[in-house]
mmCIF file of C-alpha atoms in Angstrom:
data_model
loop_
_atom_site.group_PDB
_atom_site.id
_atom_site.type_symbol
_atom_site.label_atom_id
_atom_site.label_comp_id
_atom_site.label_asym_id
_atom_site.label_seq_id
_atom_site.Cartn_x
_atom_site.Cartn_y
_atom_site.Cartn_z
ATOM 1 C CA MET H 193 -87.792 -67.421 -71.269
ATOM 2 C CA THR H 194 -90.137 -69.249 -73.605
ATOM 3 C CA VAL H 195 -90.977 -72.927 -73.462
ATOM 4 C CA ASN H 196 -88.692 -73.758 -76.408
ATOM 5 C CA GLU H 197 -85.574 -72.128 -74.947
ATOM 6 C CA THR H 198 -83.072 -74.455 -73.309
ATOM 7 C CA VAL H 199 -80.767 -73.197 -70.572
ATOM 8 C CA THR H 200 -77.129 -73.800 -71.525
ATOM 9 C CA ILE H 201 -73.656 -73.000 -70.224
ATOM 10 C CA LYS H 202 -70.378 -73.046 -72.137
ATOM 11 C CA LEU H 203 -67.902 -75.763 -71.218
ATOM 12 C CA ASP H 204 -65.150 -73.360 -70.149
ATOM 13 C CA GLN H 205 -67.569 -71.402 -67.951
ATOM 14 C CA PHE H 206 -68.837 -74.609 -66.361
ATOM 15 C CA LEU H 207 -65.306 -75.755 -65.495
ATOM 16 C CA LYS H 208 -64.685 -72.449 -63.712
ATOM 17 C CA LEU H 209 -68.064 -72.574 -61.954
ATOM 18 C CA VAL H 210 -67.441 -76.027 -60.452
ATOM 19 C CA GLY H 211 -63.838 -75.217 -59.496
ATOM 20 C CA ALA H 212 -62.140 -77.651 -61.871
ATOM 21 C CA VAL H 213 -60.000 -74.713 -63.065
ATOM 22 C CA GLN H 214 -59.203 -71.289 -61.673
ATOM 23 C CA THR H 215 -59.092 -69.228 -64.869
ATOM 24 C CA GLY H 216 -60.463 -69.145 -68.373
ATOM 25 C CA GLY H 217 -56.951 -69.626 -69.723
ATOM 26 C CA GLU H 218 -56.544 -72.773 -67.674
ATOM 27 C CA ALA H 219 -59.905 -74.042 -68.960
ATOM 28 C CA LYS H 220 -58.841 -73.329 -72.545
ATOM 29 C CA LEU H 221 -55.603 -75.249 -72.070
ATOM 30 C CA ILE H 222 -57.089 -78.436 -70.626
ATOM 31 C CA ILE H 223 -59.929 -78.437 -73.162
ATOM 32 C CA GLN H 224 -57.669 -77.917 -76.191
ATOM 33 C CA THR H 225 -55.233 -80.610 -75.051
ATOM 34 C CA GLY H 226 -58.016 -83.194 -74.860
ATOM 35 C CA GLU H 227 -58.128 -83.530 -71.081
ATOM 36 C CA VAL H 228 -61.901 -83.012 -70.865
ATOM 37 C CA ARG H 229 -64.650 -85.469 -71.756
ATOM 38 C CA VAL H 230 -68.305 -84.647 -72.279
ATOM 39 C CA ASN H 231 -70.653 -87.625 -72.115
ATOM 40 C CA GLY H 232 -67.678 -89.968 -72.542
ATOM 41 C CA GLU H 233 -66.244 -88.247 -75.626
ATOM 42 C CA ILE H 234 -63.133 -86.042 -75.718
ATOM 43 C CA GLU H 235 -64.229 -82.430 -76.249
ATOM 44 C CA THR H 236 -61.818 -79.805 -77.598
ATOM 45 C CA ARG H 237 -64.295 -76.942 -78.110
ATOM 46 C CA ARG H 238 -64.342 -74.621 -75.117
ATOM 47 C CA GLY H 239 -67.569 -73.040 -76.374
ATOM 48 C CA ARG H 240 -69.412 -76.374 -76.360
ATOM 49 C CA LYS H 241 -72.866 -75.692 -74.949
ATOM 50 C CA LEU H 242 -73.777 -77.950 -72.056
ATOM 51 C CA VAL H 243 -77.320 -78.773 -70.981
ATOM 52 C CA THR H 244 -78.824 -80.434 -67.930
ATOM 53 C CA GLY H 245 -77.877 -84.104 -67.927
ATOM 54 C CA ASP H 246 -74.445 -83.758 -69.536
ATOM 55 C CA ARG H 247 -71.617 -85.574 -67.752
ATOM 56 C CA ILE H 248 -68.171 -83.961 -67.600
ATOM 57 C CA LEU H 249 -64.858 -85.586 -66.688
ATOM 58 C CA ALA H 250 -61.954 -83.209 -66.070
ATOM 59 C CA ARG H 251 -58.726 -83.762 -64.160
ATOM 60 C CA GLY H 252 -59.974 -87.023 -62.682
ATOM 61 C CA GLN H 253 -63.157 -85.437 -61.340
ATOM 62 C CA ALA H 254 -66.663 -86.176 -62.584
ATOM 63 C CA PHE H 255 -69.341 -83.494 -62.776
ATOM 64 C CA PHE H 256 -73.037 -83.611 -63.663
ATOM 65 C CA VAL H 257 -74.630 -80.590 -65.305
ATOM 66 C CA ASP H 258 -77.855 -79.479 -63.610
ATOM 67 C CA LEU H 259 -79.133 -76.140 -64.838
ATOM 68 C CA SER H 260 -82.699 -76.690 -63.673
ATOM 69 C CA GLU H 261 -82.389 -73.976 -61.023
ATOM 70 C CA ALA H 262 -79.973 -71.702 -62.867
ATOM 71 C CA GLU H 263 -80.576 -67.992 -62.436
ATOM 72 C CA LEU H 264 -80.715 -66.003 -65.642
#
């Protein structure tokens, strides 16, 4: 990875990773119905790329994105 590359993760993948949802279909549903906020704003794009520092609110749970030690 070069210096200019930023590590990202898609919103739907992140929701599965942290256990907010069990399946990709479930992630798609709650994202498309406006039940997920990214940095305080409703997000309806499941492919939204998240970076370290983003704050996610889903199903009454808050999550903080930290990809600083993510394995590629």
